[in-house]
PDB file of C-alpha atoms in Angstrom:
ATOM      1  CA  MET X   1     110.294  56.033  50.079  1.00 49.00           C
ATOM      2  CA  PRO X   2     107.573  53.392  50.411  1.00 49.00           C
ATOM      3  CA  ASP X   3     108.509  49.966  49.301  1.00 51.00           C
ATOM      4  CA  PRO X   4     106.490  49.104  46.095  1.00 48.00           C
ATOM      5  CA  ARG X   5     106.918  45.399  46.787  1.00 49.00           C
ATOM      6  CA  ARG X   6     104.847  45.830  49.967  1.00 47.00           C
ATOM      7  CA  ASN X   7     101.875  47.145  47.955  1.00 47.00           C
ATOM      8  CA  ILE X   8     102.165  44.318  45.488  1.00 42.00           C
ATOM      9  CA  SER X   9     102.192  41.736  48.261  1.00 43.00           C
ATOM     10  CA  ARG X  10      99.125  43.273  49.928  1.00 45.00           C
ATOM     11  CA  SER X  11      97.218  43.164  46.653  1.00 43.00           C
ATOM     12  CA  ARG X  12      98.022  39.505  46.272  1.00 46.00           C
ATOM     13  CA  GLY X  13      97.235  38.741  49.912  1.00 45.00           C
ATOM     14  CA  ARG X  14      99.637  37.391  52.520  1.00 46.00           C
ATOM     15  CA  PRO X  15      98.896  34.431  54.749  1.00 46.00           C
ATOM     16  CA  ASP X  16      99.297  36.561  57.901  1.00 49.00           C
ATOM     17  CA  GLU X  17      97.002  39.369  56.709  1.00 47.00           C
ATOM     18  CA  PRO X  18      93.205  39.299  56.075  1.00 46.00           C
ATOM     19  CA  PRO X  19      92.404  39.133  52.378  1.00 45.00           C
ATOM     20  CA  GLU X  20      90.743  42.097  50.785  1.00 44.00           C
ATOM     21  CA  SER X  21      87.439  41.660  48.926  1.00 41.00           C
ATOM     22  CA  VAL X  22      88.208  42.355  45.341  1.00 41.00           C
ATOM     23  CA  ALA X  23      85.540  42.155  42.644  1.00 41.00           C
ATOM     24  CA  PRO X  24      86.169  39.412  40.135  1.00 43.00           C
ATOM     25  CA  THR X  25      87.759  40.693  36.989  1.00 41.00           C
ATOM     26  CA  GLY X  26      88.401  39.104  33.711  1.00 41.00           C
ATOM     27  CA  PHE X  27      86.536  36.525  31.685  1.00 40.00           C
ATOM     28  CA  GLY X  28      86.545  33.862  34.393  1.00 45.00           C
ATOM     29  CA  GLY X  29      84.976  36.137  37.026  1.00 45.00           C
ATOM     30  CA  ALA X  30      82.108  37.191  34.747  1.00 43.00           C
ATOM     31  CA  MET X  31      81.354  33.578  33.914  1.00 43.00           C
ATOM     32  CA  ASP X  32      81.329  32.595  37.605  1.00 47.00           C
ATOM     33  CA  LEU X  33      79.023  35.481  38.471  1.00 40.00           C
ATOM     34  CA  ALA X  34      76.580  34.607  35.691  1.00 41.00           C
ATOM     35  CA  ALA X  35      76.563  30.944  36.718  1.00 44.00           C
ATOM     36  CA  SER X  36      75.855  31.829  40.355  1.00 47.00           C
ATOM     37  CA  GLU X  37      72.978  34.135  39.355  1.00 42.00           C
ATOM     38  CA  ALA X  38      71.464  31.456  37.130  1.00 41.00           C
ATOM     39  CA  GLU X  39      71.707  28.927  39.947  1.00 45.00           C
ATOM     40  CA  THR X  40      70.002  31.354  42.327  1.00 43.00           C
ATOM     41  CA  LEU X  41      67.118  31.922  39.896  1.00 40.00           C
ATOM     42  CA  GLU X  42      66.628  28.189  39.474  1.00 41.00           C
ATOM     43  CA  ARG X  43      66.535  27.527  43.202  1.00 45.00           C
ATOM     44  CA  ALA X  44      64.315  30.431  44.243  1.00 43.00           C
ATOM     45  CA  PRO X  45      60.914  30.448  42.509  1.00 46.00           C
ATOM     46  CA  GLY X  46      60.563  34.200  42.221  1.00 47.00           C
ATOM     47  CA  PRO X  47      58.164  36.247  40.136  1.00 50.00           C
ATOM     48  CA  GLY X  48      60.585  36.241  37.244  1.00 48.00           C
ATOM     49  CA  ARG X  49      60.204  32.529  36.571  1.00 53.00           C
ATOM     50  CA  PRO X  50      57.852  31.702  33.673  1.00 55.00           C
ATOM     51  CA  ARG X  51      54.483  30.202  34.623  1.00 64.00           C
ATOM     52  CA  SER X  52      52.418  27.784  32.602  1.00 65.00           C
ATOM     53  CA  LEU X  53      48.768  28.100  31.652  1.00 63.00           C
ATOM     54  CA  TRP X  54      47.802  25.508  34.254  1.00 70.00           C
ATOM     55  CA  SER X  55      49.632  27.246  37.109  1.00 78.00           C
ATOM     56  CA  ASP X  56      48.030  30.573  36.194  1.00 77.00           C
ATOM     57  CA  ALA X  57      44.622  28.886  35.956  1.00 77.00           C
ATOM     58  CA  TRP X  58      45.008  27.249  39.361  1.00 82.00           C
ATOM     59  CA  ARG X  59      46.062  30.554  40.889  1.00 83.00           C
ATOM     60  CA  ASP X  60      42.961  32.271  39.453  1.00 81.00           C
ATOM     61  CA  LEU X  61      40.669  29.435  40.560  1.00 83.00           C
ATOM     62  CA  ARG X  62      41.891  29.619  44.145  1.00 85.00           C
ATOM     63  CA  ARG X  63      40.967  33.300  44.217  1.00 86.00           C
ATOM     64  CA  ASN X  64      37.552  32.810  42.609  1.00 87.00           C
ATOM     65  CA  PRO X  65      34.748  32.495  45.208  1.00 91.00           C
ATOM     66  CA  VAL X  66      32.430  30.938  42.608  1.00 90.00           C
ATOM     67  CA  PHE X  67      34.893  28.081  42.118  1.00 90.00           C
ATOM     68  CA  ILE X  68      35.380  27.584  45.849  1.00 93.00           C
ATOM     69  CA  VAL X  69      31.644  27.443  46.605  1.00 94.00           C
ATOM     70  CA  SER X  70      30.824  25.145  43.678  1.00 93.00           C
ATOM     71  CA  ALA X  71      33.789  22.869  44.435  1.00 93.00           C
ATOM     72  CA  LEU X  72      32.709  22.511  48.076  1.00 95.00           C
ATOM     73  CA  ILE X  73      29.156  21.636  47.029  1.00 94.00           C
ATOM     74  CA  ILE X  74      30.416  19.066  44.513  1.00 94.00           C
ATOM     75  CA  LEU X  75      32.785  17.508  47.057  1.00 95.00           C
ATOM     76  CA  PHE X  76      29.883  17.199  49.493  1.00 95.00           C
ATOM     77  CA  LEU X  77      27.688  15.584  46.820  1.00 93.00           C
ATOM     78  CA  VAL X  78      30.427  13.142  45.854  1.00 93.00           C
ATOM     79  CA  ALA X  79      30.984  12.252  49.502  1.00 94.00           C
ATOM     80  CA  ILE X  80      27.313  11.471  50.179  1.00 93.00           C
ATOM     81  CA  ALA X  81      27.072   9.619  46.860  1.00 92.00           C
ATOM     82  CA  ILE X  82      29.894   7.311  47.959  1.00 92.00           C
ATOM     83  CA  TRP X  83      29.014   7.144  51.667  1.00 92.00           C
ATOM     84  CA  PRO X  84      25.334   8.113  52.054  1.00 91.00           C
ATOM     85  CA  LYS X  85      25.253   6.675  55.569  1.00 90.00           C
ATOM     86  CA  LEU X  86      27.372   9.615  56.719  1.00 89.00           C
ATOM     87  CA  ILE X  87      24.235  11.751  56.960  1.00 91.00           C
ATOM     88  CA  ALA X  88      21.378   9.256  56.408  1.00 88.00           C
ATOM     89  CA  SER X  89      21.131   6.130  58.537  1.00 84.00           C
ATOM     90  CA  GLY X  90      17.797   4.877  57.191  1.00 84.00           C
ATOM     91  CA  ASP X  91      16.906   2.606  54.293  1.00 88.00           C
ATOM     92  CA  PRO X  92      15.531   4.377  51.195  1.00 90.00           C
ATOM     93  CA  LEU X  93      13.431   1.311  50.324  1.00 89.00           C
ATOM     94  CA  ALA X  94      11.948   0.894  53.806  1.00 88.00           C
ATOM     95  CA  CYS X  95       8.424   2.313  53.593  1.00 88.00           C
ATOM     96  CA  ASP X  96       5.419   2.496  55.910  1.00 86.00           C
ATOM     97  CA  ILE X  97       2.178   3.016  54.000  1.00 88.00           C
ATOM     98  CA  THR X  98       0.445   4.327  57.132  1.00 86.00           C
ATOM     99  CA  LYS X  99       2.659   7.437  56.934  1.00 88.00           C
ATOM    100  CA  SER X 100       1.836   8.161  53.293  1.00 85.00           C
ATOM    101  CA  GLN X 101       2.300  11.849  52.422  1.00 84.00           C
ATOM    102  CA  ASP X 102       2.845  12.838  56.060  1.00 86.00           C
ATOM    103  CA  GLY X 103       4.826  15.968  56.760  1.00 85.00           C
ATOM    104  CA  ALA X 104       7.997  16.436  58.763  1.00 86.00           C
ATOM    105  CA  ALA X 105       8.367  14.365  61.921  1.00 86.00           C
ATOM    106  CA  PRO X 106      11.143  13.749  64.470  1.00 88.00           C
ATOM    107  CA  GLY X 107      13.917  11.901  62.656  1.00 85.00           C
ATOM    108  CA  HIS X 108      12.238  12.551  59.292  1.00 88.00           C
ATOM    109  CA  PRO X 109      12.800  16.249  58.498  1.00 90.00           C
ATOM    110  CA  PHE X 110      11.546  16.064  54.893  1.00 91.00           C
ATOM    111  CA  GLY X 111       8.396  14.034  55.573  1.00 89.00           C
ATOM    112  CA  PHE X 112       7.194  10.948  53.693  1.00 91.00           C
ATOM    113  CA  ASP X 113       6.203  10.221  50.092  1.00 89.00           C
ATOM    114  CA  THR X 114       3.171   8.431  48.691  1.00 87.00           C
ATOM    115  CA  GLN X 115       4.491   4.980  49.623  1.00 88.00           C
ATOM    116  CA  GLY X 116       5.459   6.111  53.107  1.00 89.00           C
ATOM    117  CA  CYS X 117       9.209   6.236  52.366  1.00 92.00           C
ATOM    118  CA  ASP X 118      11.425   8.786  54.082  1.00 91.00           C
ATOM    119  CA  VAL X 119      11.939  11.675  51.635  1.00 93.00           C
ATOM    120  CA  TYR X 120      15.182  12.758  53.343  1.00 93.00           C
ATOM    121  CA  THR X 121      16.782   9.328  53.001  1.00 93.00           C
ATOM    122  CA  ARG X 122      15.693   8.973  49.390  1.00 94.00           C
ATOM    123  CA  THR X 123      16.985  12.455  48.572  1.00 94.00           C
ATOM    124  CA  VAL X 124      20.394  11.604  50.035  1.00 94.00           C
ATOM    125  CA  TYR X 125      20.593   8.238  48.280  1.00 94.00           C
ATOM    126  CA  GLY X 126      19.384   9.779  45.013  1.00 92.00           C
ATOM    127  CA  ALA X 127      22.676  11.647  44.712  1.00 92.00           C
ATOM    128  CA  ARG X 128      24.469   8.362  44.016  1.00 92.00           C
ATOM    129  CA  ALA X 129      22.628   7.611  40.750  1.00 91.00           C
ATOM    130  CA  SER X 130      22.730  11.187  39.494  1.00 90.00           C
ATOM    131  CA  VAL X 131      26.424  11.740  40.227  1.00 91.00           C
ATOM    132  CA  THR X 132      27.339   8.322  38.808  1.00 93.00           C
ATOM    133  CA  VAL X 133      25.475   8.985  35.562  1.00 93.00           C
ATOM    134  CA  GLY X 134      26.898  12.488  35.237  1.00 92.00           C
ATOM    135  CA  VAL X 135      30.532  11.584  35.909  1.00 93.00           C
ATOM    136  CA  CYS X 136      30.604   8.350  33.875  1.00 94.00           C
ATOM    137  CA  ALA X 137      28.709   9.825  30.927  1.00 94.00           C
ATOM    138  CA  THR X 138      30.958  12.889  30.868  1.00 94.00           C
ATOM    139  CA  ALA X 139      34.108  10.780  31.054  1.00 94.00           C
ATOM    140  CA  GLY X 140      32.913   8.498  28.254  1.00 94.00           C
ATOM    141  CA  ALA X 141      31.768  11.337  25.994  1.00 94.00           C
ATOM    142  CA  ALA X 142      34.955  13.331  26.633  1.00 93.00           C
ATOM    143  CA  LEU X 143      37.206  10.346  25.925  1.00 94.00           C
ATOM    144  CA  LEU X 144      35.386   9.257  22.767  1.00 93.00           C
ATOM    145  CA  GLY X 145      34.914  12.787  21.467  1.00 92.00           C
ATOM    146  CA  SER X 146      38.512  13.801  22.179  1.00 91.00           C
ATOM    147  CA  VAL X 147      39.975  10.767  20.411  1.00 91.00           C
ATOM    148  CA  LEU X 148      37.759  10.948  17.324  1.00 91.00           C
ATOM    149  CA  GLY X 149      37.795  14.744  17.080  1.00 90.00           C
ATOM    150  CA  GLY X 150      41.532  14.954  17.704  1.00 88.00           C
ATOM    151  CA  LEU X 151      42.308  12.392  15.001  1.00 89.00           C
ATOM    152  CA  ALA X 152      39.992  14.159  12.560  1.00 88.00           C
ATOM    153  CA  GLY X 153      41.646  17.515  13.184  1.00 87.00           C
ATOM    154  CA  PHE X 154      45.172  16.114  13.011  1.00 85.00           C
ATOM    155  CA  PHE X 155      44.934  13.957   9.891  1.00 86.00           C
ATOM    156  CA  GLY X 156      42.210  15.852   8.011  1.00 82.00           C
ATOM    157  CA  GLY X 157      41.210  14.635   4.554  1.00 85.00           C
ATOM    158  CA  TRP X 158      38.617  11.902   4.178  1.00 88.00           C
ATOM    159  CA  TRP X 159      38.881  10.953   7.861  1.00 86.00           C
ATOM    160  CA  ASP X 160      37.874  14.460   8.875  1.00 86.00           C
ATOM    161  CA  ALA X 161      35.037  14.556   6.349  1.00 90.00           C
ATOM    162  CA  LEU X 162      33.694  11.154   7.463  1.00 89.00           C
ATOM    163  CA  LEU X 163      33.641  11.984  11.164  1.00 87.00           C
ATOM    164  CA  SER X 164      32.136  15.401  10.478  1.00 86.00           C
ATOM    165  CA  ARG X 165      29.230  13.853   8.581  1.00 89.00           C
ATOM    166  CA  ILE X 166      28.704  11.228  11.288  1.00 89.00           C
ATOM    167  CA  SER X 167      28.603  13.909  13.975  1.00 87.00           C
ATOM    168  CA  ASP X 168      26.091  15.868  11.873  1.00 87.00           C
ATOM    169  CA  VAL X 169      23.789  12.844  11.923  1.00 88.00           C
ATOM    170  CA  PHE X 170      23.927  12.661  15.717  1.00 87.00           C
ATOM    171  CA  PHE X 171      23.407  16.407  16.014  1.00 85.00           C
ATOM    172  CA  GLY X 172      20.191  16.041  14.037  1.00 84.00           C
ATOM    173  CA  ILE X 173      18.653  13.605  16.559  1.00 85.00           C
ATOM    174  CA  PRO X 174      16.556  15.345  19.276  1.00 85.00           C
ATOM    175  CA  ILE X 175      18.026  14.097  22.507  1.00 86.00           C
ATOM    176  CA  ILE X 176      14.722  13.631  24.348  1.00 87.00           C
ATOM    177  CA  LEU X 177      13.115  11.875  21.383  1.00 87.00           C
ATOM    178  CA  GLY X 178      16.192   9.702  20.959  1.00 87.00           C
ATOM    179  CA  GLY X 179      16.047   8.777  24.640  1.00 87.00           C
ATOM    180  CA  LEU X 180      12.383   7.822  24.397  1.00 88.00           C
ATOM    181  CA  VAL X 181      13.074   5.591  21.398  1.00 88.00           C
ATOM    182  CA  PHE X 182      16.367   4.072  22.536  1.00 87.00           C
ATOM    183  CA  LEU X 183      15.655   3.516  26.234  1.00 88.00           C
ATOM    184  CA  SER X 184      12.064   2.371  25.837  1.00 85.00           C
ATOM    185  CA  VAL X 185      13.243  -0.991  24.487  1.00 85.00           C
ATOM    186  CA  VAL X 186      15.826  -1.499  27.247  1.00 83.00           C
ATOM    187  CA  THR X 187      14.745  -3.698  30.140  1.00 78.00           C
ATOM    188  CA  ASN X 188      17.855  -3.179  32.270  1.00 78.00           C
ATOM    189  CA  THR X 189      17.067  -0.964  35.266  1.00 74.00           C
ATOM    190  CA  THR X 190      20.676  -0.017  36.104  1.00 81.00           C
ATOM    191  CA  VAL X 191      22.461   3.218  35.233  1.00 89.00           C
ATOM    192  CA  TRP X 192      24.526   1.796  32.363  1.00 91.00           C
ATOM    193  CA  PRO X 193      21.948   2.010  29.535  1.00 91.00           C
ATOM    194  CA  VAL X 194      21.383   5.677  30.413  1.00 92.00           C
ATOM    195  CA  ILE X 195      25.136   6.312  30.494  1.00 93.00           C
ATOM    196  CA  GLY X 196      25.593   4.586  27.122  1.00 92.00           C
ATOM    197  CA  PHE X 197      22.814   6.641  25.544  1.00 92.00           C
ATOM    198  CA  ILE X 198      24.245   9.932  26.825  1.00 93.00           C
ATOM    199  CA  VAL X 199      27.733   9.015  25.581  1.00 93.00           C
ATOM    200  CA  LEU X 200      26.289   8.071  22.195  1.00 90.00           C
ATOM    201  CA  LEU X 201      24.625  11.443  21.711  1.00 89.00           C
ATOM    202  CA  GLY X 202      27.107  13.538  23.711  1.00 89.00           C
ATOM    203  CA  TRP X 203      30.438  12.795  22.038  1.00 91.00           C
ATOM    204  CA  PRO X 204      29.837  14.838  18.805  1.00 90.00           C
ATOM    205  CA  GLN X 205      29.777  18.129  20.718  1.00 89.00           C
ATOM    206  CA  ILE X 206      33.069  17.429  22.485  1.00 92.00           C
ATOM    207  CA  GLY X 207      34.456  15.951  19.266  1.00 91.00           C
ATOM    208  CA  ARG X 208      33.923  19.210  17.407  1.00 90.00           C
ATOM    209  CA  ILE X 209      35.589  21.191  20.181  1.00 91.00           C
ATOM    210  CA  ALA X 210      38.570  18.820  20.179  1.00 90.00           C
ATOM    211  CA  ARG X 211      38.822  18.959  16.384  1.00 90.00           C
ATOM    212  CA  GLY X 212      38.929  22.753  16.344  1.00 89.00           C
ATOM    213  CA  ALA X 213      41.475  22.887  19.180  1.00 88.00           C
ATOM    214  CA  VAL X 214      43.780  20.401  17.417  1.00 89.00           C
ATOM    215  CA  ILE X 215      43.551  22.282  14.111  1.00 88.00           C
ATOM    216  CA  THR X 216      44.514  25.491  15.886  1.00 87.00           C
ATOM    217  CA  ALA X 217      47.342  23.894  17.874  1.00 84.00           C
ATOM    218  CA  LYS X 218      48.982  22.102  14.937  1.00 83.00           C
ATOM    219  CA  GLN X 219      49.525  25.426  13.145  1.00 81.00           C
ATOM    220  CA  ASN X 220      51.776  26.767  15.910  1.00 79.00           C
ATOM    221  CA  ASP X 221      55.500  27.242  15.355  1.00 81.00           C
ATOM    222  CA  TYR X 222      56.635  24.650  17.887  1.00 78.00           C
ATOM    223  CA  VAL X 223      54.645  21.953  16.053  1.00 78.00           C
ATOM    224  CA  GLN X 224      56.182  22.955  12.741  1.00 79.00           C
ATOM    225  CA  ALA X 225      59.643  22.904  14.336  1.00 84.00           C
ATOM    226  CA  ALA X 226      59.053  19.404  15.749  1.00 79.00           C
ATOM    227  CA  ARG X 227      57.882  18.236  12.333  1.00 78.00           C
ATOM    228  CA  ALA X 228      60.960  19.750  10.673  1.00 83.00           C
ATOM    229  CA  LEU X 229      63.215  17.949  13.171  1.00 81.00           C
ATOM    230  CA  GLY X 230      61.736  14.633  12.086  1.00 77.00           C
ATOM    231  CA  ALA X 231      59.337  13.901  14.962  1.00 76.00           C
ATOM    232  CA  SER X 232      56.781  11.229  14.175  1.00 79.00           C
ATOM    233  CA  GLY X 233      53.063  11.916  13.881  1.00 71.00           C
ATOM    234  CA  PRO X 234      52.035  10.151  17.114  1.00 78.00           C
ATOM    235  CA  ARG X 235      54.780  11.956  19.046  1.00 81.00           C
ATOM    236  CA  ILE X 236      53.697  15.342  17.717  1.00 80.00           C
ATOM    237  CA  LEU X 237      50.060  14.606  18.519  1.00 80.00           C
ATOM    238  CA  LEU X 238      50.615  13.262  22.028  1.00 80.00           C
ATOM    239  CA  ARG X 239      53.589  15.367  23.112  1.00 81.00           C
ATOM    240  CA  HIS X 240      53.004  18.764  21.523  1.00 79.00           C
ATOM    241  CA  ILE X 241      49.376  19.109  20.378  1.00 83.00           C
ATOM    242  CA  ALA X 242      47.287  17.222  22.952  1.00 82.00           C
ATOM    243  CA  PRO X 243      48.540  19.092  26.061  1.00 80.00           C
ATOM    244  CA  ASN X 244      47.780  22.426  24.363  1.00 79.00           C
ATOM    245  CA  ALA X 245      44.375  21.392  22.999  1.00 83.00           C
ATOM    246  CA  VAL X 246      42.891  19.746  26.099  1.00 85.00           C
ATOM    247  CA  ALA X 247      41.814  22.950  27.875  1.00 84.00           C
ATOM    248  CA  PRO X 248      38.680  23.609  25.740  1.00 87.00           C
ATOM    249  CA  VAL X 249      37.636  19.968  26.129  1.00 90.00           C
ATOM    250  CA  ILE X 250      37.882  20.203  29.918  1.00 89.00           C
ATOM    251  CA  VAL X 251      35.758  23.354  29.955  1.00 87.00           C
ATOM    252  CA  VAL X 252      33.013  21.906  27.744  1.00 90.00           C
ATOM    253  CA  ALA X 253      32.993  18.580  29.605  1.00 91.00           C
ATOM    254  CA  THR X 254      32.691  20.285  32.994  1.00 88.00           C
ATOM    255  CA  ILE X 255      29.707  22.346  31.874  1.00 87.00           C
ATOM    256  CA  ALA X 256      28.132  19.337  30.124  1.00 90.00           C
ATOM    257  CA  LEU X 257      28.302  17.266  33.307  1.00 91.00           C
ATOM    258  CA  GLY X 258      25.545  19.311  34.902  1.00 89.00           C
ATOM    259  CA  SER X 259      23.462  19.039  31.732  1.00 91.00           C
ATOM    260  CA  TYR X 260      23.855  15.256  31.716  1.00 93.00           C
ATOM    261  CA  ILE X 261      22.590  15.036  35.306  1.00 93.00           C
ATOM    262  CA  ALA X 262      19.537  17.084  34.329  1.00 92.00           C
ATOM    263  CA  LEU X 263      19.048  14.870  31.261  1.00 92.00           C
ATOM    264  CA  GLU X 264      19.084  11.719  33.397  1.00 91.00           C
ATOM    265  CA  ALA X 265      16.452  13.219  35.689  1.00 91.00           C
ATOM    266  CA  THR X 266      14.324  14.198  32.690  1.00 91.00           C
ATOM    267  CA  LEU X 267      14.464  10.712  31.182  1.00 91.00           C
ATOM    268  CA  SER X 268      13.685   9.149  34.565  1.00 90.00           C
ATOM    269  CA  PHE X 269      10.771  11.558  34.961  1.00 90.00           C
ATOM    270  CA  LEU X 270       9.420  10.387  31.601  1.00 89.00           C
ATOM    271  CA  GLY X 271       9.722   6.759  32.684  1.00 86.00           C
ATOM    272  CA  VAL X 272      12.443   5.643  30.252  1.00 88.00           C
ATOM    273  CA  GLY X 273      15.566   6.418  32.284  1.00 86.00           C
ATOM    274  CA  LEU X 274      16.311   4.889  35.662  1.00 88.00           C
ATOM    275  CA  ARG X 275      13.529   2.746  37.056  1.00 86.00           C
ATOM    276  CA  PRO X 276      12.610   1.373  40.489  1.00 84.00           C
ATOM    277  CA  PRO X 277      14.070  -0.048  42.643  1.00 85.00           C
ATOM    278  CA  THR X 278      16.868   2.376  41.708  1.00 87.00           C
ATOM    279  CA  VAL X 279      16.655   5.523  43.836  1.00 90.00           C
ATOM    280  CA  SER X 280      16.815   8.618  41.658  1.00 90.00           C
ATOM    281  CA  TRP X 281      15.771  12.229  41.929  1.00 93.00           C
ATOM    282  CA  GLY X 282      13.984  11.967  38.596  1.00 91.00           C
ATOM    283  CA  ILE X 283      11.903   8.995  39.778  1.00 91.00           C
ATOM    284  CA  ASP X 284      10.954  10.790  42.988  1.00 91.00           C
ATOM    285  CA  ILE X 285      10.023  13.963  41.104  1.00 92.00           C
ATOM    286  CA  SER X 286       7.883  11.936  38.700  1.00 90.00           C
ATOM    287  CA  SER X 287       5.964  10.215  41.520  1.00 89.00           C
ATOM    288  CA  ALA X 288       5.606  13.462  43.487  1.00 90.00           C
ATOM    289  CA  SER X 289       4.285  15.531  40.573  1.00 88.00           C
ATOM    290  CA  ILE X 290       0.909  13.780  40.807  1.00 86.00           C
ATOM    291  CA  GLN X 291       0.410  14.858  44.422  1.00 84.00           C
ATOM    292  CA  ILE X 292       2.039  18.275  44.223  1.00 85.00           C
ATOM    293  CA  ARG X 293      -1.066  20.031  45.608  1.00 86.00           C
ATOM    294  CA  ASN X 294      -1.630  17.659  48.497  1.00 85.00           C
ATOM    295  CA  ALA X 295       2.011  17.080  49.512  1.00 86.00           C
ATOM    296  CA  PRO X 296       4.374  19.657  47.927  1.00 89.00           C
ATOM    297  CA  HIS X 297       7.242  18.560  50.201  1.00 89.00           C
ATOM    298  CA  MET X 298       7.546  15.350  48.155  1.00 91.00           C
ATOM    299  CA  LEU X 299       8.559  17.424  45.117  1.00 91.00           C
ATOM    300  CA  LEU X 300      10.392  20.262  46.830  1.00 92.00           C
ATOM    301  CA  TRP X 301      13.360  18.388  48.259  1.00 93.00           C
ATOM    302  CA  PRO X 302      14.442  16.118  45.352  1.00 93.00           C
ATOM    303  CA  ALA X 303      13.850  18.955  42.868  1.00 93.00           C
ATOM    304  CA  GLY X 304      15.863  21.331  45.055  1.00 93.00           C
ATOM    305  CA  ALA X 305      18.741  18.847  45.335  1.00 94.00           C
ATOM    306  CA  LEU X 306      18.732  18.368  41.571  1.00 94.00           C
ATOM    307  CA  SER X 307      18.754  22.123  40.929  1.00 93.00           C
ATOM    308  CA  VAL X 308      21.616  22.748  43.351  1.00 94.00           C
ATOM    309  CA  THR X 309      23.673  19.931  41.828  1.00 94.00           C
ATOM    310  CA  VAL X 310      23.210  21.087  38.239  1.00 93.00           C
ATOM    311  CA  LEU X 311      23.907  24.695  39.211  1.00 93.00           C
ATOM    312  CA  ALA X 312      27.093  23.718  41.071  1.00 93.00           C
ATOM    313  CA  PHE X 313      28.540  21.882  38.066  1.00 92.00           C
ATOM    314  CA  ILE X 314      27.607  24.702  35.690  1.00 90.00           C
ATOM    315  CA  MET X 315      29.216  27.263  38.009  1.00 91.00           C
ATOM    316  CA  LEU X 316      32.327  25.094  38.216  1.00 91.00           C
ATOM    317  CA  GLY X 317      32.500  24.895  34.436  1.00 87.00           C
ATOM    318  CA  GLU X 318      32.126  28.663  34.087  1.00 87.00           C
ATOM    319  CA  ALA X 319      34.924  29.259  36.590  1.00 88.00           C
ATOM    320  CA  VAL X 320      37.211  26.790  34.814  1.00 87.00           C
ATOM    321  CA  ARG X 321      36.430  28.443  31.471  1.00 84.00           C
ATOM    322  CA  ASP X 322      37.317  31.886  32.804  1.00 82.00           C
ATOM    323  CA  ALA X 323      40.594  30.558  34.236  1.00 83.00           C
ATOM    324  CA  LEU X 324      41.710  28.613  31.145  1.00 78.00           C
ATOM    325  CA  ASP X 325      40.741  31.204  28.519  1.00 70.00           C
ATOM    326  CA  PRO X 326      43.644  33.708  28.174  1.00 59.00           C
ATOM    327  CA  ARG X 327      41.363  36.169  26.384  1.00 60.00           C
ATOM    328  CA  LEU X 328      39.305  36.628  29.561  1.00 54.00           C
ATOM    329  CA  ARG X 329      42.290  37.578  31.718  1.00 54.00           C
TER     330      ARG X 329
END
């Protein structure tokens, strides 16, 4: 008869025999298996891991050709705005009146303007003023509008009513008429008066968007749970509401940036925005419009650069909106 003790010893494993692989049994084995699976899921970022809105948006943006093209154009514009000498070695203020309104020549592919200045160099250097006004005005309007609109939506009551009526007053001011009145009395020829005017009339739009986003976000369950656990108002606003209400503000600000660049060019064209010796596309378009029949190249290149820039920022804003809006997925 076989010895039963031999079977028992083999099941337990002897030192001189290879151990047999036995599945873990009992409560301890199940706990170890679950812990190892959880550790594996944490280490390997597989498709089962939850993704945030921002990671999904970035994934969609990388696959969107509209975003890629517009982002490349904007990066190029920012680069030449910071370092215009990368592609233009001349001086935008160096003019030769004997070459007034001449066409393209070697080293001067865009020709010359009325004062004999190189149109190519002035077009390249004009990106600096336009991009500076657009970025700074958008940042100022987004910051001011987000703070005031977010506080109005979070606290409500008389604070909300006061800011709503103030924004209604600014909405009732025609932006071109306001620019003619406000900037006509300013003698400073730098970009800062134009930036201040755009921020002054641009924050109510972003403020309303921020107010609506905060009102929607503060009604969510996680905000109510944080309030029930005793979280303070500033913590709820900054930690739970602001990160979930910033997406609409980013979308509106990105689209508005292109509009602000066009607004700066319009005010400069009317003579109340940027003024010489500042180099601006609006100034060049204004001076070239008089001689459009005799020398159309003076108007073509700065107007084309302005159109491409505004279109690139609007396309970027549309792509960001499509990526951040879950209803469009």
